Each structure stands twice: as C-alpha cells, then as structure tokens.
C-alpha cells in the first residue's frame, strides 16, 4: 500500500526560527511530490511541487530518493506561515489520485 | 488557476434527512472528481471517486447507499448524504484531480461543513 508519513502532528516554533516539516513516502514507481497548505478558514491549496523545483513563500522541499523523503523547509518562519501542511505524493498507478499524509500543524509564535 | 466551487459552504440538517452537496469545476472540465471527508484536526480521508458517465468508486468502509455520488456532467459532481445521522457531521471536500506533466496542481473546493442535529 502506498503510504505517506508526516511524523509530527504539531510543530511549534518562534518567529524567525528555522522550520522543517518531515515527510516520508513509500516508494512505488516515481511519484510526483507536492506540499499542500490549508490556512485557517481557507481551502486547501498547492504550496509547491517538486517537479518545478520552485520556492514559494520561502519554502523549499528537497527530494531524497534514497531516504524516500520530501521534507519541507524554511529558514525563517513567519507568523503567517501558521497553517496545516500536507505532504502529498501523486502515484500515477492510482489514477492520478493524491495520497495525503496525516498533516502537520505549524504554529509560529511571535 | 482553475476554480472548483462547492455548495453549500455549510449546512445544518435534522437526523434522518438527506443533504446534497454540489461540486462544480467552473472553468475546466473534470471527468473525475474526488470526495474527501475531514474530521477536526485530522487529514483528508478519501471517500470516493466520481466518474462522469459511470459509477463512482468507493473506498473501503464507505457505504455506497449512504453517500450517493452522481457525476452528472463534465462540470458537476454531487454527493448526497442520505438519512443523515449526527456521526455524519464533518467537513466534506471535493477535488478535481491533477493532470499529468508539469500542470499537475489539484484544485479543491472550499469545503462543506455538515452538522446533523
């Protein structure tokens, strides 16, 4: 079965501190990898995708195929980063269905 | 980006009644829509996949007769919660799946909060 593990349910940091949200996925072919974010009272939205190698709102995510990890990082957290973050591999053999991790709630304290 | 509109945003209904939730893709066609359920402070749980022109595919443990899904057109999918019970109270979210290649962003509805009293 395809699995996504986000080991931390809650991550609390102070403003300006570095933050890393962990994600490990089970290997099944070569999934595309995404991070989605859900801000309070807003819909789920794409934060970044591995294939684009982009940096959005200061966040980056490095794919480590050896460790099957796709951790999300930001060097200096901001209060507005407080949200739920979901790691989501896209397995093409699953009919283009995203598989969501359990989510990590990031709280950035002033 | 593409927009997925979900209606209603919230609904309160009495036990035993049925509630219909609509999910529309406003500026693109979606042959497939995914329906999720999200409990407070938990992740999204896939309930079913709706397919235009054919029967929906339900995940294990999801009652087909309880959660009726109809994909009436390439822009509309509906989820009907029949004979609702308080335990059906939850946040329901629909999503149009990503395509392939670079343009693989999934688009989500704003969600429907259902409260059964």
PDB file of C-alpha atoms in Angstrom:
ATOM      1  CA  UNK A   1       0.000   0.000   0.000  1.00  0.00           C
ATOM      2  CA  UNK A   2       1.138   3.495  -0.727  1.00  0.00           C
ATOM      3  CA  UNK A   3       1.842   5.447   2.437  1.00  0.00           C
ATOM      4  CA  UNK A   4       2.789   8.939   3.392  1.00  0.00           C
ATOM      5  CA  UNK A   5       4.113   9.650   6.854  1.00  0.00           C
ATOM      6  CA  UNK A   6       4.289  13.018   8.483  1.00  0.00           C
ATOM      7  CA  UNK A   7       5.647  12.149  11.914  1.00  0.00           C
ATOM      8  CA  UNK A   8       4.850  15.439  13.616  1.00  0.00           C
ATOM      9  CA  UNK A   9       1.229  16.350  14.161  1.00  0.00           C
ATOM     10  CA  UNK A  10       2.174  19.676  15.666  1.00  0.00           C
ATOM     11  CA  UNK A  11       5.267  21.782  15.225  1.00  0.00           C
ATOM     12  CA  UNK A  12       5.604  24.950  17.246  1.00  0.00           C
ATOM     13  CA  UNK A  13       8.402  27.438  16.616  1.00  0.00           C
ATOM     14  CA  UNK A  14       9.127  31.054  17.314  1.00  0.00           C
ATOM     15  CA  UNK A  15       9.089  33.673  14.601  1.00  0.00           C
ATOM     16  CA  UNK A  16      12.393  33.815  12.786  1.00  0.00           C
ATOM     17  CA  UNK A  17      13.362  30.264  13.690  1.00  0.00           C
ATOM     18  CA  UNK A  18      14.064  27.656  11.020  1.00  0.00           C
ATOM     19  CA  UNK A  19      11.394  25.090  10.405  1.00  0.00           C
ATOM     20  CA  UNK A  20      11.415  21.643   8.864  1.00  0.00           C
ATOM     21  CA  UNK A  21       8.272  19.598   8.283  1.00  0.00           C
ATOM     22  CA  UNK A  22       9.115  15.984   7.671  1.00  0.00           C
ATOM     23  CA  UNK A  23       7.560  13.721   5.082  1.00  0.00           C
ATOM     24  CA  UNK A  24       8.408  10.165   4.125  1.00  0.00           C
ATOM     25  CA  UNK A  25       6.649   8.283   1.385  1.00  0.00           C
ATOM     26  CA  UNK A  26       6.551   4.699   0.303  1.00  0.00           C
ATOM     27  CA  UNK A  27       8.269   4.029  -2.983  1.00  0.00           C
ATOM     28  CA  UNK A  28       6.032   2.944  -5.814  1.00  0.00           C
ATOM     29  CA  UNK A  29       7.453   3.890  -9.133  1.00  0.00           C
ATOM     30  CA  UNK A  30       8.431   7.529  -9.257  1.00  0.00           C
ATOM     31  CA  UNK A  31       5.686   9.597  -7.676  1.00  0.00           C
ATOM     32  CA  UNK A  32       5.435  13.291  -8.230  1.00  0.00           C
ATOM     33  CA  UNK A  33       5.616  15.081  -4.912  1.00  0.00           C
ATOM     34  CA  UNK A  34       3.662  18.012  -3.615  1.00  0.00           C
ATOM     35  CA  UNK A  35       3.125  20.017  -0.474  1.00  0.00           C
ATOM     36  CA  UNK A  36      -0.334  21.435   0.104  1.00  0.00           C
ATOM     37  CA  UNK A  37      -1.250  24.019   2.729  1.00  0.00           C
ATOM     38  CA  UNK A  38      -4.506  24.843   4.446  1.00  0.00           C
ATOM     39  CA  UNK A  39      -4.663  28.194   6.174  1.00  0.00           C
ATOM     40  CA  UNK A  40      -7.318  28.844   8.762  1.00  0.00           C
ATOM     41  CA  UNK A  41     -10.758  29.031   7.150  1.00  0.00           C
ATOM     42  CA  UNK A  42      -9.357  28.668   3.651  1.00  0.00           C
ATOM     43  CA  UNK A  43      -9.409  25.865   1.151  1.00  0.00           C
ATOM     44  CA  UNK A  44      -6.555  23.504   0.608  1.00  0.00           C
ATOM     45  CA  UNK A  45      -4.114  24.888  -1.911  1.00  0.00           C
ATOM     46  CA  UNK A  46      -0.881  23.922  -3.553  1.00  0.00           C
ATOM     47  CA  UNK A  47       2.242  25.231  -1.844  1.00  0.00           C
ATOM     48  CA  UNK A  48       4.897  23.749  -4.051  1.00  0.00           C
ATOM     49  CA  UNK A  49       5.637  20.822  -6.309  1.00  0.00           C
ATOM     50  CA  UNK A  50       8.935  19.018  -6.628  1.00  0.00           C
ATOM     51  CA  UNK A  51       8.901  18.884 -10.396  1.00  0.00           C
ATOM     52  CA  UNK A  52       9.016  22.670 -10.619  1.00  0.00           C
ATOM     53  CA  UNK A  53      11.897  22.963  -8.149  1.00  0.00           C
ATOM     54  CA  UNK A  54      10.360  26.196  -7.012  1.00  0.00           C
ATOM     55  CA  UNK A  55      10.496  28.158  -3.813  1.00  0.00           C
ATOM     56  CA  UNK A  56       7.184  29.528  -2.630  1.00  0.00           C
ATOM     57  CA  UNK A  57       6.876  31.915   0.308  1.00  0.00           C
ATOM     58  CA  UNK A  58      10.420  30.999   1.245  1.00  0.00           C
ATOM     59  CA  UNK A  59       9.653  27.287   1.480  1.00  0.00           C
ATOM     60  CA  UNK A  60      11.696  24.670  -0.321  1.00  0.00           C
ATOM     61  CA  UNK A  61      11.484  20.901  -0.359  1.00  0.00           C
ATOM     62  CA  UNK A  62      14.260  18.526  -1.239  1.00  0.00           C
ATOM     63  CA  UNK A  63      13.570  15.111  -2.611  1.00  0.00           C
ATOM     64  CA  UNK A  64      15.794  12.398  -1.230  1.00  0.00           C
ATOM     65  CA  UNK A  65      15.062   9.259  -3.178  1.00  0.00           C
ATOM     66  CA  UNK A  66      17.421   7.188  -1.075  1.00  0.00           C
ATOM     67  CA  UNK A  67      15.505   8.030   2.085  1.00  0.00           C
ATOM     68  CA  UNK A  68      12.195   8.449   0.225  1.00  0.00           C
ATOM     69  CA  UNK A  69      11.747  11.783   1.948  1.00  0.00           C
ATOM     70  CA  UNK A  70      10.447  15.149   0.836  1.00  0.00           C
ATOM     71  CA  UNK A  71      10.907  17.408   3.817  1.00  0.00           C
ATOM     72  CA  UNK A  72       9.638  20.977   3.689  1.00  0.00           C
ATOM     73  CA  UNK A  73      11.958  23.681   4.981  1.00  0.00           C
ATOM     74  CA  UNK A  74      12.020  27.382   5.605  1.00  0.00           C
ATOM     75  CA  UNK A  75      14.985  29.186   7.150  1.00  0.00           C
ATOM     76  CA  UNK A  76      12.995  31.901   8.944  1.00  0.00           C
ATOM     77  CA  UNK A  77       9.421  31.140   9.913  1.00  0.00           C
ATOM     78  CA  UNK A  78       6.808  33.909   9.898  1.00  0.00           C
ATOM     79  CA  UNK A  79       3.582  34.110  11.871  1.00  0.00           C
ATOM     80  CA  UNK A  80       1.568  33.954   8.661  1.00  0.00           C
ATOM     81  CA  UNK A  81       3.065  30.550   7.967  1.00  0.00           C
ATOM     82  CA  UNK A  82       0.891  29.087  10.701  1.00  0.00           C
ATOM     83  CA  UNK A  83      -1.295  26.503   8.948  1.00  0.00           C
ATOM     84  CA  UNK A  84      -1.811  22.818   8.271  1.00  0.00           C
ATOM     85  CA  UNK A  85       0.681  21.337   5.860  1.00  0.00           C
ATOM     86  CA  UNK A  86       0.104  18.152   3.918  1.00  0.00           C
ATOM     87  CA  UNK A  87       2.657  16.153   2.018  1.00  0.00           C
ATOM     88  CA  UNK A  88       1.064  14.518  -1.000  1.00  0.00           C
ATOM     89  CA  UNK A  89       2.710  12.143  -3.440  1.00  0.00           C
ATOM     90  CA  UNK A  90       0.935  11.558  -6.715  1.00  0.00           C
ATOM     91  CA  UNK A  91       1.125   7.932  -7.735  1.00  0.00           C
ATOM     92  CA  UNK A  92       0.254   7.549 -11.381  1.00  0.00           C
ATOM     93  CA  UNK A  93      -0.810   3.975 -10.868  1.00  0.00           C
ATOM     94  CA  UNK A  94      -3.502   5.262  -8.518  1.00  0.00           C
ATOM     95  CA  UNK A  95      -5.454   7.025 -11.218  1.00  0.00           C
ATOM     96  CA  UNK A  96      -3.793  10.369 -10.593  1.00  0.00           C
ATOM     97  CA  UNK A  97      -5.100  10.402  -7.058  1.00  0.00           C
ATOM     98  CA  UNK A  98      -3.190  12.333  -4.446  1.00  0.00           C
ATOM     99  CA  UNK A  99      -2.346  10.444  -1.280  1.00  0.00           C
ATOM    100  CA  UNK A 100      -2.311  12.758   1.723  1.00  0.00           C
ATOM    101  CA  UNK A 101      -0.149  12.481   4.755  1.00  0.00           C
ATOM    102  CA  UNK A 102      -1.671  12.985   8.165  1.00  0.00           C
ATOM    103  CA  UNK A 103      -0.719  16.618   8.125  1.00  0.00           C
ATOM    104  CA  UNK A 104       1.439  18.766  10.365  1.00  0.00           C
ATOM    105  CA  UNK A 105       0.074  21.797  12.111  1.00  0.00           C
ATOM    106  CA  UNK A 106       2.684  24.532  12.147  1.00  0.00           C
ATOM    107  CA  UNK A 107       2.323  27.199  14.790  1.00  0.00           C
ATOM    108  CA  UNK A 108       4.639  30.156  14.596  1.00  0.00           C
ATOM    109  CA  UNK A 109       4.672  32.133  17.809  1.00  0.00           C
ATOM    110  CA  UNK A 110       5.560  35.812  17.944  1.00  0.00           C
TER     111      UNK A 110
ATOM    112  CA  UNK B   1      -5.724  28.929 -11.759  1.00  0.00           C
ATOM    113  CA  UNK B   2      -8.727  26.730 -12.186  1.00  0.00           C
ATOM    114  CA  UNK B   3     -11.608  27.040  -9.761  1.00  0.00           C
ATOM    115  CA  UNK B   4     -13.647  24.373  -8.071  1.00  0.00           C
ATOM    116  CA  UNK B   5     -16.782  25.669  -6.432  1.00  0.00           C
ATOM    117  CA  UNK B   6     -18.546  23.743  -3.706  1.00  0.00           C
ATOM    118  CA  UNK B   7     -22.032  24.480  -2.437  1.00  0.00           C
ATOM    119  CA  UNK B   8     -23.268  24.921   0.211  1.00  0.00           C
ATOM    120  CA  UNK B   9     -20.394  26.061   2.405  1.00  0.00           C
ATOM    121  CA  UNK B  10     -22.217  24.903   5.474  1.00  0.00           C
ATOM    122  CA  UNK B  11     -25.466  23.177   6.242  1.00  0.00           C
ATOM    123  CA  UNK B  12     -27.355  22.079   9.310  1.00  0.00           C
ATOM    124  CA  UNK B  13     -29.907  19.355   8.938  1.00  0.00           C
ATOM    125  CA  UNK B  14     -32.066  17.144  11.104  1.00  0.00           C
ATOM    126  CA  UNK B  15     -31.319  13.484  11.646  1.00  0.00           C
ATOM    127  CA  UNK B  16     -32.935  11.315   9.044  1.00  0.00           C
ATOM    128  CA  UNK B  17     -32.969  13.894   6.288  1.00  0.00           C
ATOM    129  CA  UNK B  18     -30.786  13.953   3.180  1.00  0.00           C
ATOM    130  CA  UNK B  19     -28.329  16.614   2.159  1.00  0.00           C
ATOM    131  CA  UNK B  20     -26.896  17.234  -1.303  1.00  0.00           C
ATOM    132  CA  UNK B  21     -23.506  18.839  -1.801  1.00  0.00           C
ATOM    133  CA  UNK B  22     -22.536  20.138  -5.217  1.00  0.00           C
ATOM    134  CA  UNK B  23     -19.076  20.434  -6.654  1.00  0.00           C
ATOM    135  CA  UNK B  24     -18.543  22.352  -9.864  1.00  0.00           C
ATOM    136  CA  UNK B  25     -15.485  22.953 -11.966  1.00  0.00           C
ATOM    137  CA  UNK B  26     -16.011  26.488 -13.176  1.00  0.00           C
ATOM    138  CA  UNK B  27     -13.524  26.910 -15.975  1.00  0.00           C
ATOM    139  CA  UNK B  28     -12.426  23.434 -16.887  1.00  0.00           C
ATOM    140  CA  UNK B  29     -13.878  20.010 -17.453  1.00  0.00           C
ATOM    141  CA  UNK B  30     -13.361  17.306 -14.900  1.00  0.00           C
ATOM    142  CA  UNK B  31     -14.094  13.747 -15.896  1.00  0.00           C
ATOM    143  CA  UNK B  32     -13.133  12.715 -12.386  1.00  0.00           C
ATOM    144  CA  UNK B  33     -13.741  14.298  -9.014  1.00  0.00           C
ATOM    145  CA  UNK B  34     -12.566  13.092  -5.632  1.00  0.00           C
ATOM    146  CA  UNK B  35     -14.647  13.412  -2.497  1.00  0.00           C
ATOM    147  CA  UNK B  36     -12.905  13.682   0.848  1.00  0.00           C
ATOM    148  CA  UNK B  37     -14.013  13.822   4.423  1.00  0.00           C
ATOM    149  CA  UNK B  38     -12.028  15.704   7.021  1.00  0.00           C
ATOM    150  CA  UNK B  39     -12.529  15.343  10.753  1.00  0.00           C
ATOM    151  CA  UNK B  40     -11.403  18.138  13.074  1.00  0.00           C
ATOM    152  CA  UNK B  41      -7.636  18.434  13.202  1.00  0.00           C
ATOM    153  CA  UNK B  42      -7.206  15.377  11.019  1.00  0.00           C
ATOM    154  CA  UNK B  43      -6.130  14.722   7.480  1.00  0.00           C
ATOM    155  CA  UNK B  44      -8.327  14.267   4.458  1.00  0.00           C
ATOM    156  CA  UNK B  45      -9.799  10.830   4.055  1.00  0.00           C
ATOM    157  CA  UNK B  46     -10.750   9.824   0.540  1.00  0.00           C
ATOM    158  CA  UNK B  47     -14.336   8.636   0.399  1.00  0.00           C
ATOM    159  CA  UNK B  48     -14.936   8.048  -3.275  1.00  0.00           C
ATOM    160  CA  UNK B  49     -14.015   8.899  -6.816  1.00  0.00           C
ATOM    161  CA  UNK B  50     -16.771  10.125  -9.063  1.00  0.00           C
ATOM    162  CA  UNK B  51     -16.503   9.434 -12.765  1.00  0.00           C
ATOM    163  CA  UNK B  52     -18.520  11.223 -15.410  1.00  0.00           C
ATOM    164  CA  UNK B  53     -20.696   8.753 -17.235  1.00  0.00           C
ATOM    165  CA  UNK B  54     -20.053   5.800 -14.979  1.00  0.00           C
ATOM    166  CA  UNK B  55     -20.473   4.624 -11.406  1.00  0.00           C
ATOM    167  CA  UNK B  56     -18.476   6.098  -8.603  1.00  0.00           C
ATOM    168  CA  UNK B  57     -15.684   4.136  -6.984  1.00  0.00           C
ATOM    169  CA  UNK B  58     -15.928   3.960  -3.206  1.00  0.00           C
ATOM    170  CA  UNK B  59     -13.136   3.431  -0.755  1.00  0.00           C
ATOM    171  CA  UNK B  60     -13.272   0.538   1.638  1.00  0.00           C
ATOM    172  CA  UNK B  61     -15.580   1.162   4.540  1.00  0.00           C
ATOM    173  CA  UNK B  62     -17.613   3.885   2.842  1.00  0.00           C
ATOM    174  CA  UNK B  63     -21.278   2.987   2.454  1.00  0.00           C
ATOM    175  CA  UNK B  64     -22.441   3.397  -1.132  1.00  0.00           C
ATOM    176  CA  UNK B  65     -26.089   3.695  -0.170  1.00  0.00           C
ATOM    177  CA  UNK B  66     -25.295   6.247   2.473  1.00  0.00           C
ATOM    178  CA  UNK B  67     -23.150   8.526   0.361  1.00  0.00           C
ATOM    179  CA  UNK B  68     -24.662   8.751  -3.093  1.00  0.00           C
ATOM    180  CA  UNK B  69     -22.428  10.220  -5.751  1.00  0.00           C
ATOM    181  CA  UNK B  70     -23.563  11.387  -9.144  1.00  0.00           C
ATOM    182  CA  UNK B  71     -21.317  12.875 -11.789  1.00  0.00           C
ATOM    183  CA  UNK B  72     -23.970  14.401 -13.990  1.00  0.00           C
ATOM    184  CA  UNK B  73     -21.742  16.319 -16.388  1.00  0.00           C
ATOM    185  CA  UNK B  74     -18.153  17.243 -17.034  1.00  0.00           C
ATOM    186  CA  UNK B  75     -18.503  20.176 -14.659  1.00  0.00           C
ATOM    187  CA  UNK B  76     -20.741  18.864 -11.892  1.00  0.00           C
ATOM    188  CA  UNK B  77     -20.452  16.147  -9.294  1.00  0.00           C
ATOM    189  CA  UNK B  78     -22.806  15.770  -6.340  1.00  0.00           C
ATOM    190  CA  UNK B  79     -22.564  13.974  -3.025  1.00  0.00           C
ATOM    191  CA  UNK B  80     -25.807  13.198  -1.232  1.00  0.00           C
ATOM    192  CA  UNK B  81     -25.674  12.165   2.395  1.00  0.00           C
ATOM    193  CA  UNK B  82     -28.818  10.109   2.880  1.00  0.00           C
ATOM    194  CA  UNK B  83     -30.625   9.575   6.161  1.00  0.00           C
ATOM    195  CA  UNK B  84     -28.072  11.705   7.918  1.00  0.00           C
ATOM    196  CA  UNK B  85     -27.007  10.925  11.471  1.00  0.00           C
ATOM    197  CA  UNK B  86     -25.010  13.074  13.891  1.00  0.00           C
ATOM    198  CA  UNK B  87     -21.925  10.954  13.239  1.00  0.00           C
ATOM    199  CA  UNK B  88     -22.052  12.110   9.613  1.00  0.00           C
ATOM    200  CA  UNK B  89     -21.255  15.616  10.811  1.00  0.00           C
ATOM    201  CA  UNK B  90     -17.973  16.511   9.206  1.00  0.00           C
ATOM    202  CA  UNK B  91     -16.201  18.655   6.656  1.00  0.00           C
ATOM    203  CA  UNK B  92     -16.608  17.370   3.115  1.00  0.00           C
ATOM    204  CA  UNK B  93     -14.243  18.475   0.369  1.00  0.00           C
ATOM    205  CA  UNK B  94     -14.232  17.789  -3.345  1.00  0.00           C
ATOM    206  CA  UNK B  95     -11.239  17.974  -5.616  1.00  0.00           C
ATOM    207  CA  UNK B  96     -10.546  17.837  -9.309  1.00  0.00           C
ATOM    208  CA  UNK B  97      -7.530  15.624  -9.834  1.00  0.00           C
ATOM    209  CA  UNK B  98      -4.277  16.753 -11.304  1.00  0.00           C
ATOM    210  CA  UNK B  99      -3.431  16.036 -14.855  1.00  0.00           C
ATOM    211  CA  UNK B 100      -0.030  14.855 -15.955  1.00  0.00           C
ATOM    212  CA  UNK B 101       3.227  16.573 -16.581  1.00  0.00           C
ATOM    213  CA  UNK B 102       4.052  19.990 -15.223  1.00  0.00           C
ATOM    214  CA  UNK B 103       0.476  21.138 -14.824  1.00  0.00           C
ATOM    215  CA  UNK B 104      -0.482  18.759 -12.075  1.00  0.00           C
ATOM    216  CA  UNK B 105      -1.975  21.026  -9.447  1.00  0.00           C
ATOM    217  CA  UNK B 106      -5.078  19.620  -7.784  1.00  0.00           C
ATOM    218  CA  UNK B 107      -7.924  22.060  -7.278  1.00  0.00           C
ATOM    219  CA  UNK B 108     -10.065  21.893  -4.197  1.00  0.00           C
ATOM    220  CA  UNK B 109     -13.494  23.152  -3.354  1.00  0.00           C
ATOM    221  CA  UNK B 110     -13.850  25.345  -0.303  1.00  0.00           C
ATOM    222  CA  UNK B 111     -15.492  22.518   1.564  1.00  0.00           C
ATOM    223  CA  UNK B 112     -18.900  21.954   3.103  1.00  0.00           C
ATOM    224  CA  UNK B 113     -19.357  21.764   6.833  1.00  0.00           C
ATOM    225  CA  UNK B 114     -22.246  19.452   7.600  1.00  0.00           C
ATOM    226  CA  UNK B 115     -23.828  19.432  11.029  1.00  0.00           C
ATOM    227  CA  UNK B 116     -26.537  16.899  11.729  1.00  0.00           C
ATOM    228  CA  UNK B 117     -28.683  17.629  14.750  1.00  0.00           C
TER     229      UNK B 117
END
